[in-house]
Amino acid sequence: NAGVTQTPKFQVLKTGQSMTLQCAQDMNHEYMSWYRQDPGMGLRLIHYSVGAGITDQGEVPNGYNVSRSTTEDFPLRLLSAAPSQTSVYFCASNQDGLLMGGYTFGSGTRLTVV
Amino acid sequence: DQQVKQNSPSLSVQEGRISILNCDYTNSMFDYFLWYKKYPAEGPTFLISISSIKDKNEDGRFTVFLNKSAKHLSLHIVPSQPGDSAVYFCAASGDGSSNTGKLIFGQGTTLQVKP
């Protein structure tokens, strides 16, 4: 099993550009989430999904869109990148939301917006 | 409004001694708490969890204590080893009405274990 796979690992964007951060899991997990990690801020929840076709906003959703058309994939879209979106992004998945054993995280995407 | 707080950005301990990492929360509806460990350039990995119906959970060298009245939890690592050097995040979940799967994280504490 590959677990949670995030692509790309590194990305540099210019202000105003758009891009999609990919996240895929092969564990048939229902719950998936996107977090960003910033110095001194810990991990902050951007969007999450409790199953295919269902998404909801987290703590810091502005500037990001998500969709969940399949159980496996949960892409994060930046519509118009801003320097404030420079961060490390983590995708995570979990079997049933009861968090037994916790979420499994990907290795992250380091995004720089110039 | 930071619902989960780790007020100590860093902690340094000697190998073999106890490491105590602390976490405070403000939302009394949280009913599940977790600790994650993170090495540089890697994603966080799950360490240990505790439900609000318990006050202690052990897993090998790791023990988590929960004090609901104080809205405080702590992670004890005994004995500490150099390989434990990492950033530790506490996280909380649950809104009391449904299981949304949302995790709220603290800011993290960097633990350094000196040989």
CSV table of C-alpha atoms in Angstrom, one decimal:
chain,number,residue,atom,x,y,z
A,1,ASN,CA,0.0,0.0,0.0
A,2,ALA,CA,1.3,3.5,-0.9
A,3,GLY,CA,-0.8,5.1,1.8
A,4,VAL,CA,-1.4,8.8,1.2
A,5,THR,CA,0.3,10.2,-1.9
A,6,GLN,CA,0.8,13.9,-2.5
A,7,THR,CA,2.0,15.5,-5.7
A,8,PRO,CA,4.0,17.6,-6.4
A,9,LYS,CA,6.4,17.7,-3.5
A,10,PHE,CA,7.6,21.2,-4.3
A,11,GLN,CA,6.0,24.0,-6.3
A,12,VAL,CA,6.8,27.7,-7.0
A,13,LEU,CA,3.9,29.8,-8.2
A,14,LYS,CA,3.6,33.4,-9.3
A,15,THR,CA,1.0,35.5,-7.6
A,16,GLY,CA,-2.3,35.1,-9.4
A,17,GLN,CA,-1.6,31.7,-10.9
A,18,SER,CA,-3.8,28.7,-10.2
A,19,MET,CA,-2.8,25.1,-9.5
A,20,THR,CA,-4.1,21.9,-8.0
A,21,LEU,CA,-2.4,20.0,-5.3
A,22,GLN,CA,-3.1,16.3,-5.7
A,23,CYS,CA,-3.9,13.8,-3.0
A,24,ALA,CA,-4.7,10.1,-3.4
A,25,GLN,CA,-5.1,7.3,-0.9
A,26,ASP,CA,-5.3,3.6,-1.6
A,27,MET,CA,-6.7,2.5,1.8
A,28,ASN,CA,-10.4,3.0,1.0
A,29,HIS,CA,-10.6,5.6,3.7
A,30,GLU,CA,-13.8,7.7,3.8
A,31,TYR,CA,-12.5,10.7,5.7
A,32,MET,CA,-9.9,13.0,4.0
A,33,SER,CA,-8.6,16.4,5.0
A,34,TRP,CA,-6.2,19.1,3.9
A,35,TYR,CA,-4.0,21.0,6.3
A,36,ARG,CA,-1.5,23.8,6.0
A,37,GLN,CA,1.5,24.1,8.3
A,38,ASP,CA,3.0,27.5,9.0
A,39,PRO,CA,5.7,28.4,11.6
A,40,GLY,CA,4.2,29.1,15.0
A,41,MET,CA,0.7,28.2,13.8
A,42,GLY,CA,0.8,24.4,13.8
A,43,LEU,CA,-1.5,22.6,11.4
A,44,ARG,CA,-4.6,24.4,10.4
A,45,LEU,CA,-7.5,22.6,8.7
A,46,ILE,CA,-8.4,24.0,5.3
A,47,HIS,CA,-11.2,21.6,4.0
A,48,TYR,CA,-12.3,18.1,4.8
A,49,SER,CA,-14.5,15.4,3.4
A,50,VAL,CA,-16.4,12.6,5.1
A,51,GLY,CA,-17.1,10.7,1.9
A,52,ALA,CA,-17.3,11.0,-1.9
A,53,GLY,CA,-19.4,13.9,-2.9
A,54,ILE,CA,-19.3,15.5,0.6
A,55,THR,CA,-17.0,18.3,1.5
A,56,ASP,CA,-16.9,21.0,4.2
A,57,GLN,CA,-14.8,24.0,5.2
A,58,GLY,CA,-12.3,23.9,8.0
A,59,GLU,CA,-10.6,26.7,9.9
A,60,VAL,CA,-8.9,28.5,6.9
A,61,PRO,CA,-10.9,27.7,3.7
A,62,ASN,CA,-10.6,31.1,1.9
A,63,GLY,CA,-8.7,30.9,-1.4
A,64,TYR,CA,-9.0,27.2,-1.6
A,65,ASN,CA,-11.5,24.8,-3.3
A,66,VAL,CA,-11.9,21.1,-3.0
A,67,SER,CA,-14.0,18.3,-4.6
A,68,ARG,CA,-14.4,14.6,-3.8
A,69,SER,CA,-15.6,12.8,-6.8
A,70,THR,CA,-14.1,9.5,-5.8
A,71,THR,CA,-13.2,7.9,-2.5
A,72,GLU,CA,-9.5,7.8,-3.5
A,73,ASP,CA,-8.8,11.4,-4.6
A,74,PHE,CA,-9.2,14.7,-2.8
A,75,PRO,CA,-7.5,17.5,-4.8
A,76,LEU,CA,-7.0,21.0,-3.4
A,77,ARG,CA,-7.3,23.9,-5.8
A,78,LEU,CA,-5.8,27.3,-5.5
A,79,LEU,CA,-7.7,29.6,-7.8
A,80,SER,CA,-5.5,32.7,-7.6
A,81,ALA,CA,-2.4,32.1,-5.6
A,82,ALA,CA,-1.3,34.8,-3.1
A,83,PRO,CA,2.0,35.1,-1.1
A,84,SER,CA,0.0,34.4,2.1
A,85,GLN,CA,-0.6,30.9,0.7
A,86,THR,CA,3.1,30.1,0.9
A,87,SER,CA,3.1,27.1,3.2
A,88,VAL,CA,3.5,23.3,3.5
A,89,TYR,CA,0.3,21.5,2.7
A,90,PHE,CA,-0.6,18.1,4.1
A,91,CYS,CA,-3.3,15.7,3.0
A,92,ALA,CA,-4.6,13.1,5.5
A,93,SER,CA,-7.1,10.3,5.5
A,94,ASN,CA,-8.8,8.1,8.1
A,95,GLN,CA,-11.1,5.1,7.9
A,96,ASP,CA,-14.2,6.1,9.8
A,97,GLY,CA,-13.8,9.5,11.5
A,98,LEU,CA,-13.6,8.0,14.9
A,99,LEU,CA,-10.0,8.7,14.7
A,100,MET,CA,-8.9,5.4,16.2
A,101,GLY,CA,-5.3,5.2,15.3
A,102,GLY,CA,-5.5,8.7,14.0
A,103,TYR,CA,-5.3,10.2,10.5
A,104,THR,CA,-2.6,9.0,8.1
A,105,PHE,CA,-0.7,11.9,6.6
A,106,GLY,CA,1.0,12.3,3.3
A,107,SER,CA,4.6,13.7,3.1
A,108,GLY,CA,3.5,17.2,2.2
A,109,THR,CA,3.7,19.7,-0.7
A,110,ARG,CA,5.9,22.7,-0.1
A,111,LEU,CA,4.4,25.7,-2.0
A,112,THR,CA,6.0,29.0,-2.5
A,113,VAL,CA,4.1,31.9,-4.0
A,114,VAL,CA,6.2,34.8,-5.3
B,1,ASP,CA,-9.2,31.9,18.4
B,2,GLN,CA,-6.7,29.1,19.1
B,3,GLN,CA,-8.8,26.2,20.5
B,4,VAL,CA,-5.8,24.0,21.1
B,5,LYS,CA,-2.7,25.5,22.6
B,6,GLN,CA,0.8,24.3,23.2
B,7,ASN,CA,2.4,27.1,25.1
B,8,SER,CA,6.0,25.7,25.1
B,9,PRO,CA,7.5,26.0,21.6
B,10,SER,CA,10.5,23.9,22.6
B,11,LEU,CA,11.7,21.5,25.3
B,12,SER,CA,15.2,20.0,25.8
B,13,VAL,CA,15.8,16.9,28.0
B,14,GLN,CA,18.7,14.6,28.7
B,15,GLU,CA,18.6,11.0,27.3
B,16,GLY,CA,17.0,8.6,29.8
B,17,ARG,CA,15.0,11.3,31.6
B,18,ILE,CA,11.3,12.0,31.3
B,19,SER,CA,9.9,14.4,28.7
B,20,ILE,CA,6.6,16.1,29.5
B,21,LEU,CA,4.8,17.9,26.7
B,22,ASN,CA,1.7,19.9,27.6
B,23,CYS,CA,-1.4,21.0,25.7
B,24,ASP,CA,-4.4,23.0,26.7
B,25,TYR,CA,-7.8,23.3,25.0
B,26,THR,CA,-10.7,25.7,25.3
B,27,ASN,CA,-13.6,23.8,23.7
B,28,SER,CA,-15.4,21.6,26.2
B,29,MET,CA,-17.1,19.7,23.4
B,30,PHE,CA,-13.8,18.0,22.3
B,31,ASP,CA,-14.1,14.3,23.1
B,32,TYR,CA,-11.0,12.8,21.5
B,33,PHE,CA,-7.4,13.8,21.8
B,34,LEU,CA,-4.4,12.7,19.8
B,35,TRP,CA,-0.6,13.3,19.8
B,36,TYR,CA,1.4,13.3,16.6
B,37,LYS,CA,5.1,13.3,16.0
B,38,LYS,CA,6.7,15.0,13.0
B,39,TYR,CA,10.2,14.8,11.7
B,40,PRO,CA,11.5,17.4,9.2
B,41,ALA,CA,10.4,16.9,5.6
B,42,GLU,CA,7.9,14.3,6.6
B,43,GLY,CA,4.2,14.2,7.4
B,44,PRO,CA,3.0,13.9,11.0
B,45,THR,CA,2.7,10.3,12.3
B,46,PHE,CA,0.2,9.2,14.9
B,47,LEU,CA,1.6,8.5,18.3
B,48,ILE,CA,-1.1,8.0,20.9
B,49,SER,CA,-4.7,9.0,21.6
B,50,ILE,CA,-7.2,9.2,24.4
B,51,SER,CA,-10.9,9.4,24.7
B,52,SER,CA,-12.6,11.9,27.0
B,53,ILE,CA,-14.0,9.0,29.0
B,54,LYS,CA,-10.5,8.1,30.1
B,55,ASP,CA,-7.9,10.0,32.1
B,56,LYS,CA,-4.9,8.0,31.0
B,57,ASN,CA,-3.6,5.9,28.1
B,58,GLU,CA,-0.3,4.1,27.9
B,59,ASP,CA,1.6,2.7,24.9
B,60,GLY,CA,5.1,1.6,25.7
B,61,ARG,CA,7.2,4.6,26.7
B,62,PHE,CA,4.4,7.0,25.9
B,63,THR,CA,1.6,7.9,28.3
B,64,VAL,CA,-1.1,10.5,27.7
B,65,PHE,CA,-2.9,12.1,30.6
B,66,LEU,CA,-6.2,14.0,30.3
B,67,ASN,CA,-7.6,16.4,32.9
B,68,LYS,CA,-11.0,17.4,31.7
B,69,SER,CA,-11.8,19.8,34.5
B,70,ALA,CA,-8.6,21.7,33.7
B,71,LYS,CA,-9.0,21.2,29.9
B,72,HIS,CA,-5.4,20.0,29.9
B,73,LEU,CA,-3.6,17.0,28.5
B,74,SER,CA,0.0,16.0,28.6
B,75,LEU,CA,2.3,13.5,26.9
B,76,HIS,CA,5.0,11.7,29.0
B,77,ILE,CA,7.9,10.0,27.3
B,78,VAL,CA,9.9,7.7,29.6
B,79,PRO,CA,12.7,7.2,29.1
B,80,SER,CA,13.5,9.7,26.5
B,81,GLN,CA,15.7,8.7,23.6
B,82,PRO,CA,17.6,10.8,21.0
B,83,GLY,CA,15.3,9.4,18.3
B,84,ASP,CA,12.4,11.1,20.0
B,85,SER,CA,13.7,14.4,18.9
B,86,ALA,CA,10.9,15.8,16.7
B,87,VAL,CA,8.0,18.3,16.7
B,88,TYR,CA,5.1,17.0,18.7
B,89,PHE,CA,1.5,18.2,18.0
B,90,CYS,CA,-1.5,17.6,20.1
B,91,ALA,CA,-4.9,17.6,18.4
B,92,ALA,CA,-8.5,17.5,19.4
B,93,SER,CA,-11.7,16.4,17.8
B,94,GLY,CA,-15.4,16.2,18.3
B,95,ASP,CA,-18.2,18.7,18.5
B,96,GLY,CA,-20.5,16.7,20.7
B,97,SER,CA,-23.2,16.3,18.1
B,98,SER,CA,-21.7,14.4,15.3
B,99,ASN,CA,-18.4,12.9,14.3
B,100,THR,CA,-17.2,15.1,11.5
B,101,GLY,CA,-13.6,13.8,11.5
B,102,LYS,CA,-12.3,17.3,12.0
B,103,LEU,CA,-9.0,17.6,13.9
B,104,ILE,CA,-7.8,20.8,15.4
B,105,PHE,CA,-4.1,21.0,16.1
B,106,GLY,CA,-1.9,22.9,18.5
B,107,GLN,CA,1.1,24.9,17.4
B,108,GLY,CA,3.6,22.1,18.2
B,109,THR,CA,6.5,21.7,20.6
B,110,THR,CA,10.0,20.9,19.4
B,111,LEU,CA,11.5,18.2,21.6
B,112,GLN,CA,15.3,17.8,21.7
B,113,VAL,CA,16.7,14.8,23.5
B,114,LYS,CA,20.4,15.2,24.2
B,115,PRO,CA,22.6,12.1,24.3
